[in-house]
Amino acid sequence: FLHAFKLNFKQSTIIWLILLLCGGVCFVDYRISEMMPGTLGMVFKSVFLLLAFFLISVTIYSFALTARYENALLLTVAKLPYTILMTALTVGAVVLSWWNTGILMLTIPVWILAGTGILAFINSCILRRVFRVFDEKAEGGDEEERTDMEE
């Protein structure tokens, strides 16, 4: 673990800072668009919400891919159904937690004790399905071909 941590620390920190900067810019732009009147404001808010969705999607893949693969952006688009599922789960859990004060008070202990871990576990199960394609290519074929050869 420590060896992998040392190898990926610089790259992960750079990715984290870039994502934080992009998220901050997107948030500020969204807040500015809230002040715009009429249809123009609604269009800009929609664009910035879409960009935020895309940024969250890239973020979900980025850190998992840092240790294994190179390009989270391409994988985000190539595996769009999985991307939408993971992003919806992550955003949905946060939005539901903040739905009202009563729910927030109930979910704070869950988030503190296990919330992020549960989301990370669910996303990792989904990511294993996404990464299986790459692992099979690296091993020289899919599992069906290997089981046929073994028999």
PDB file of C-alpha atoms in Angstrom:
ATOM      1  CA  PHE A   1       0.000   0.000   0.000  1.00  0.00           C
ATOM      2  CA  LEU A   2       2.708   2.479   0.983  1.00  0.00           C
ATOM      3  CA  HIS A   3       4.654   1.724  -2.182  1.00  0.00           C
ATOM      4  CA  ALA A   4       1.581   2.356  -4.368  1.00  0.00           C
ATOM      5  CA  PHE A   5       0.786   5.460  -2.316  1.00  0.00           C
ATOM      6  CA  LYS A   6       4.258   6.881  -2.962  1.00  0.00           C
ATOM      7  CA  LEU A   7       4.087   6.068  -6.670  1.00  0.00           C
ATOM      8  CA  ASN A   8       0.698   7.731  -7.177  1.00  0.00           C
ATOM      9  CA  PHE A   9       0.858  10.586  -4.642  1.00  0.00           C
ATOM     10  CA  LYS A  10       2.122  13.302  -6.994  1.00  0.00           C
ATOM     11  CA  GLN A  11      -0.199  12.333  -9.845  1.00  0.00           C
ATOM     12  CA  SER A  12      -3.230  12.009  -7.526  1.00  0.00           C
ATOM     13  CA  THR A  13      -2.518  15.362  -5.899  1.00  0.00           C
ATOM     14  CA  ILE A  14      -2.319  17.070  -9.285  1.00  0.00           C
ATOM     15  CA  ILE A  15      -5.580  15.422 -10.385  1.00  0.00           C
ATOM     16  CA  TRP A  16      -7.255  16.391  -7.103  1.00  0.00           C
ATOM     17  CA  LEU A  17      -6.173  20.031  -7.438  1.00  0.00           C
ATOM     18  CA  ILE A  18      -7.341  20.222 -11.057  1.00  0.00           C
ATOM     19  CA  LEU A  19     -10.731  18.706 -10.152  1.00  0.00           C
ATOM     20  CA  LEU A  20     -11.050  21.064  -7.182  1.00  0.00           C
ATOM     21  CA  LEU A  21     -10.285  24.066  -9.396  1.00  0.00           C
ATOM     22  CA  CYS A  22     -12.771  22.922 -12.065  1.00  0.00           C
ATOM     23  CA  GLY A  23     -15.411  22.298  -9.404  1.00  0.00           C
ATOM     24  CA  GLY A  24     -14.831  25.737  -7.889  1.00  0.00           C
ATOM     25  CA  VAL A  25     -15.110  27.452 -11.269  1.00  0.00           C
ATOM     26  CA  CYS A  26     -18.272  25.498 -12.081  1.00  0.00           C
ATOM     27  CA  PHE A  27     -19.798  26.397  -8.696  1.00  0.00           C
ATOM     28  CA  VAL A  28     -18.992  30.106  -9.053  1.00  0.00           C
ATOM     29  CA  ASP A  29     -20.342  30.159 -12.602  1.00  0.00           C
ATOM     30  CA  TYR A  30     -23.527  28.441 -11.464  1.00  0.00           C
ATOM     31  CA  ARG A  31     -23.987  30.969  -8.647  1.00  0.00           C
ATOM     32  CA  ILE A  32     -23.486  33.842 -11.097  1.00  0.00           C
ATOM     33  CA  SER A  33     -25.995  32.303 -13.503  1.00  0.00           C
ATOM     34  CA  GLU A  34     -28.559  32.204 -10.666  1.00  0.00           C
ATOM     35  CA  MET A  35     -28.490  36.007 -10.695  1.00  0.00           C
ATOM     36  CA  MET A  36     -29.256  36.202 -14.415  1.00  0.00           C
ATOM     37  CA  PRO A  37     -32.885  36.914 -15.187  1.00  0.00           C
ATOM     38  CA  GLY A  38     -35.175  34.940 -17.475  1.00  0.00           C
ATOM     39  CA  THR A  39     -34.365  32.271 -19.998  1.00  0.00           C
ATOM     40  CA  LEU A  40     -30.680  33.146 -20.306  1.00  0.00           C
ATOM     41  CA  GLY A  41     -30.161  32.420 -16.613  1.00  0.00           C
ATOM     42  CA  MET A  42     -31.998  29.098 -16.915  1.00  0.00           C
ATOM     43  CA  VAL A  43     -29.893  28.070 -19.922  1.00  0.00           C
ATOM     44  CA  PHE A  44     -26.638  28.884 -18.162  1.00  0.00           C
ATOM     45  CA  LYS A  45     -27.745  27.099 -14.970  1.00  0.00           C
ATOM     46  CA  SER A  46     -28.589  24.018 -17.029  1.00  0.00           C
ATOM     47  CA  VAL A  47     -25.213  24.114 -18.764  1.00  0.00           C
ATOM     48  CA  PHE A  48     -23.340  24.430 -15.464  1.00  0.00           C
ATOM     49  CA  LEU A  49     -25.381  21.617 -13.879  1.00  0.00           C
ATOM     50  CA  LEU A  50     -24.510  19.417 -16.852  1.00  0.00           C
ATOM     51  CA  LEU A  51     -20.840  20.356 -16.488  1.00  0.00           C
ATOM     52  CA  ALA A  52     -21.017  19.575 -12.764  1.00  0.00           C
ATOM     53  CA  PHE A  53     -22.512  16.153 -13.562  1.00  0.00           C
ATOM     54  CA  PHE A  54     -19.681  15.508 -16.016  1.00  0.00           C
ATOM     55  CA  LEU A  55     -17.084  16.676 -13.473  1.00  0.00           C
ATOM     56  CA  ILE A  56     -18.497  14.368 -10.788  1.00  0.00           C
ATOM     57  CA  SER A  57     -18.467  11.524 -13.306  1.00  0.00           C
ATOM     58  CA  VAL A  58     -14.806  12.100 -14.163  1.00  0.00           C
ATOM     59  CA  THR A  59     -13.961  12.406 -10.465  1.00  0.00           C
ATOM     60  CA  ILE A  60     -15.494   9.002  -9.704  1.00  0.00           C
ATOM     61  CA  TYR A  61     -13.211   7.344 -12.250  1.00  0.00           C
ATOM     62  CA  SER A  62     -10.094   9.465 -11.760  1.00  0.00           C
ATOM     63  CA  PHE A  63      -8.713   8.138  -8.518  1.00  0.00           C
ATOM     64  CA  ALA A  64      -9.545   4.524  -9.260  1.00  0.00           C
ATOM     65  CA  LEU A  65      -7.855   4.874 -12.630  1.00  0.00           C
ATOM     66  CA  THR A  66      -4.774   6.645 -11.309  1.00  0.00           C
ATOM     67  CA  ALA A  67      -3.292   3.400 -10.065  1.00  0.00           C
ATOM     68  CA  ARG A  68      -4.393   1.227 -12.990  1.00  0.00           C
ATOM     69  CA  TYR A  69      -5.045   3.138 -16.204  1.00  0.00           C
ATOM     70  CA  GLU A  70      -4.372   6.441 -17.858  1.00  0.00           C
ATOM     71  CA  ASN A  71      -7.451   8.278 -19.131  1.00  0.00           C
ATOM     72  CA  ALA A  72     -10.536   8.759 -16.969  1.00  0.00           C
ATOM     73  CA  LEU A  73     -12.107  11.169 -19.439  1.00  0.00           C
ATOM     74  CA  LEU A  74     -12.319   8.607 -22.251  1.00  0.00           C
ATOM     75  CA  LEU A  75     -13.564   5.886 -19.921  1.00  0.00           C
ATOM     76  CA  THR A  76     -16.251   8.227 -18.570  1.00  0.00           C
ATOM     77  CA  VAL A  77     -17.734   8.572 -22.039  1.00  0.00           C
ATOM     78  CA  ALA A  78     -17.030   5.023 -23.229  1.00  0.00           C
ATOM     79  CA  LYS A  79     -18.852   3.478 -20.268  1.00  0.00           C
ATOM     80  CA  LEU A  80     -21.632   6.068 -20.060  1.00  0.00           C
ATOM     81  CA  PRO A  81     -24.359   3.829 -18.541  1.00  0.00           C
ATOM     82  CA  TYR A  82     -22.043   2.860 -15.666  1.00  0.00           C
ATOM     83  CA  THR A  83     -20.965   6.482 -15.340  1.00  0.00           C
ATOM     84  CA  ILE A  84     -24.556   7.671 -15.057  1.00  0.00           C
ATOM     85  CA  LEU A  85     -25.355   4.946 -12.522  1.00  0.00           C
ATOM     86  CA  MET A  86     -22.395   5.757 -10.262  1.00  0.00           C
ATOM     87  CA  THR A  87     -22.948   9.498 -10.505  1.00  0.00           C
ATOM     88  CA  ALA A  88     -26.669   9.132  -9.805  1.00  0.00           C
ATOM     89  CA  LEU A  89     -25.945   6.967  -6.753  1.00  0.00           C
ATOM     90  CA  THR A  90     -23.397   9.416  -5.395  1.00  0.00           C
ATOM     91  CA  VAL A  91     -25.379  12.582  -6.082  1.00  0.00           C
ATOM     92  CA  GLY A  92     -28.652  10.909  -5.075  1.00  0.00           C
ATOM     93  CA  ALA A  93     -27.291   9.848  -1.680  1.00  0.00           C
ATOM     94  CA  VAL A  94     -26.043  13.366  -0.957  1.00  0.00           C
ATOM     95  CA  VAL A  95     -29.228  15.063  -2.174  1.00  0.00           C
ATOM     96  CA  LEU A  96     -31.426  12.692  -0.175  1.00  0.00           C
ATOM     97  CA  SER A  97     -29.318  13.365   2.908  1.00  0.00           C
ATOM     98  CA  TRP A  98     -29.825  17.099   2.534  1.00  0.00           C
ATOM     99  CA  TRP A  99     -33.527  16.826   1.613  1.00  0.00           C
ATOM    100  CA  ASN A 100     -34.703  18.301   4.912  1.00  0.00           C
ATOM    101  CA  THR A 101     -33.335  18.929   8.377  1.00  0.00           C
ATOM    102  CA  GLY A 102     -34.874  15.801   9.910  1.00  0.00           C
ATOM    103  CA  ILE A 103     -33.306  13.484   7.337  1.00  0.00           C
ATOM    104  CA  LEU A 104     -30.010  15.370   7.586  1.00  0.00           C
ATOM    105  CA  MET A 105     -29.888  14.816  11.347  1.00  0.00           C
ATOM    106  CA  LEU A 106     -30.511  11.102  10.829  1.00  0.00           C
ATOM    107  CA  THR A 107     -27.932  10.718   8.065  1.00  0.00           C
ATOM    108  CA  ILE A 108     -25.053  12.683   9.646  1.00  0.00           C
ATOM    109  CA  PRO A 109     -24.030   9.753  11.884  1.00  0.00           C
ATOM    110  CA  VAL A 110     -24.348   7.359   8.932  1.00  0.00           C
ATOM    111  CA  TRP A 111     -22.091   9.557   6.784  1.00  0.00           C
ATOM    112  CA  ILE A 112     -19.579   9.926   9.608  1.00  0.00           C
ATOM    113  CA  LEU A 113     -19.441   6.209  10.395  1.00  0.00           C
ATOM    114  CA  ALA A 114     -19.812   4.534   7.026  1.00  0.00           C
ATOM    115  CA  GLY A 115     -21.473   6.704   4.373  1.00  0.00           C
ATOM    116  CA  THR A 116     -18.512   7.433   2.159  1.00  0.00           C
ATOM    117  CA  GLY A 117     -17.234   3.900   2.626  1.00  0.00           C
ATOM    118  CA  ILE A 118     -20.577   2.435   1.537  1.00  0.00           C
ATOM    119  CA  LEU A 119     -20.653   4.650  -1.553  1.00  0.00           C
ATOM    120  CA  ALA A 120     -17.044   3.789  -2.348  1.00  0.00           C
ATOM    121  CA  PHE A 121     -17.813   0.067  -1.982  1.00  0.00           C
ATOM    122  CA  ILE A 122     -20.860   0.267  -4.275  1.00  0.00           C
ATOM    123  CA  ASN A 123     -18.914   2.296  -6.842  1.00  0.00           C
ATOM    124  CA  SER A 124     -15.989  -0.156  -6.636  1.00  0.00           C
ATOM    125  CA  CYS A 125     -18.349  -3.058  -7.406  1.00  0.00           C
ATOM    126  CA  ILE A 126     -19.541  -1.192 -10.484  1.00  0.00           C
ATOM    127  CA  LEU A 127     -15.981  -0.193 -11.419  1.00  0.00           C
ATOM    128  CA  ARG A 128     -14.861  -3.830 -11.286  1.00  0.00           C
ATOM    129  CA  ARG A 129     -17.328  -4.553 -14.088  1.00  0.00           C
ATOM    130  CA  VAL A 130     -15.932  -1.596 -16.047  1.00  0.00           C
ATOM    131  CA  PHE A 131     -12.304  -2.636 -15.483  1.00  0.00           C
ATOM    132  CA  ARG A 132     -12.982  -6.292 -16.328  1.00  0.00           C
ATOM    133  CA  VAL A 133     -12.779  -5.425 -20.031  1.00  0.00           C
ATOM    134  CA  PHE A 134      -9.269  -4.028 -19.613  1.00  0.00           C
ATOM    135  CA  ASP A 135      -8.121  -6.838 -17.348  1.00  0.00           C
ATOM    136  CA  GLU A 136      -9.300  -9.430 -19.864  1.00  0.00           C
ATOM    137  CA  LYS A 137      -7.433  -7.684 -22.673  1.00  0.00           C
ATOM    138  CA  ALA A 138      -4.295  -7.529 -20.558  1.00  0.00           C
ATOM    139  CA  GLU A 139      -4.542 -11.228 -19.739  1.00  0.00           C
ATOM    140  CA  GLY A 140      -4.955 -12.154 -23.389  1.00  0.00           C
ATOM    141  CA  GLY A 141      -8.632 -12.935 -23.834  1.00  0.00           C
ATOM    142  CA  ASP A 142     -11.920 -13.141 -22.056  1.00  0.00           C
ATOM    143  CA  GLU A 143     -12.871 -15.717 -19.425  1.00  0.00           C
ATOM    144  CA  GLU A 144     -14.995 -17.821 -21.762  1.00  0.00           C
ATOM    145  CA  GLU A 145     -12.036 -18.422 -24.044  1.00  0.00           C
ATOM    146  CA  ARG A 146      -9.848 -19.341 -21.073  1.00  0.00           C
ATOM    147  CA  THR A 147     -12.367 -21.785 -19.624  1.00  0.00           C
ATOM    148  CA  ASP A 148     -12.740 -23.404 -23.029  1.00  0.00           C
ATOM    149  CA  MET A 149      -8.980 -23.801 -23.281  1.00  0.00           C
ATOM    150  CA  GLU A 150      -8.704 -25.212 -19.741  1.00  0.00           C
ATOM    151  CA  GLU A 151     -11.282 -27.906 -20.462  1.00  0.00           C
TER     152      GLU A 151
END
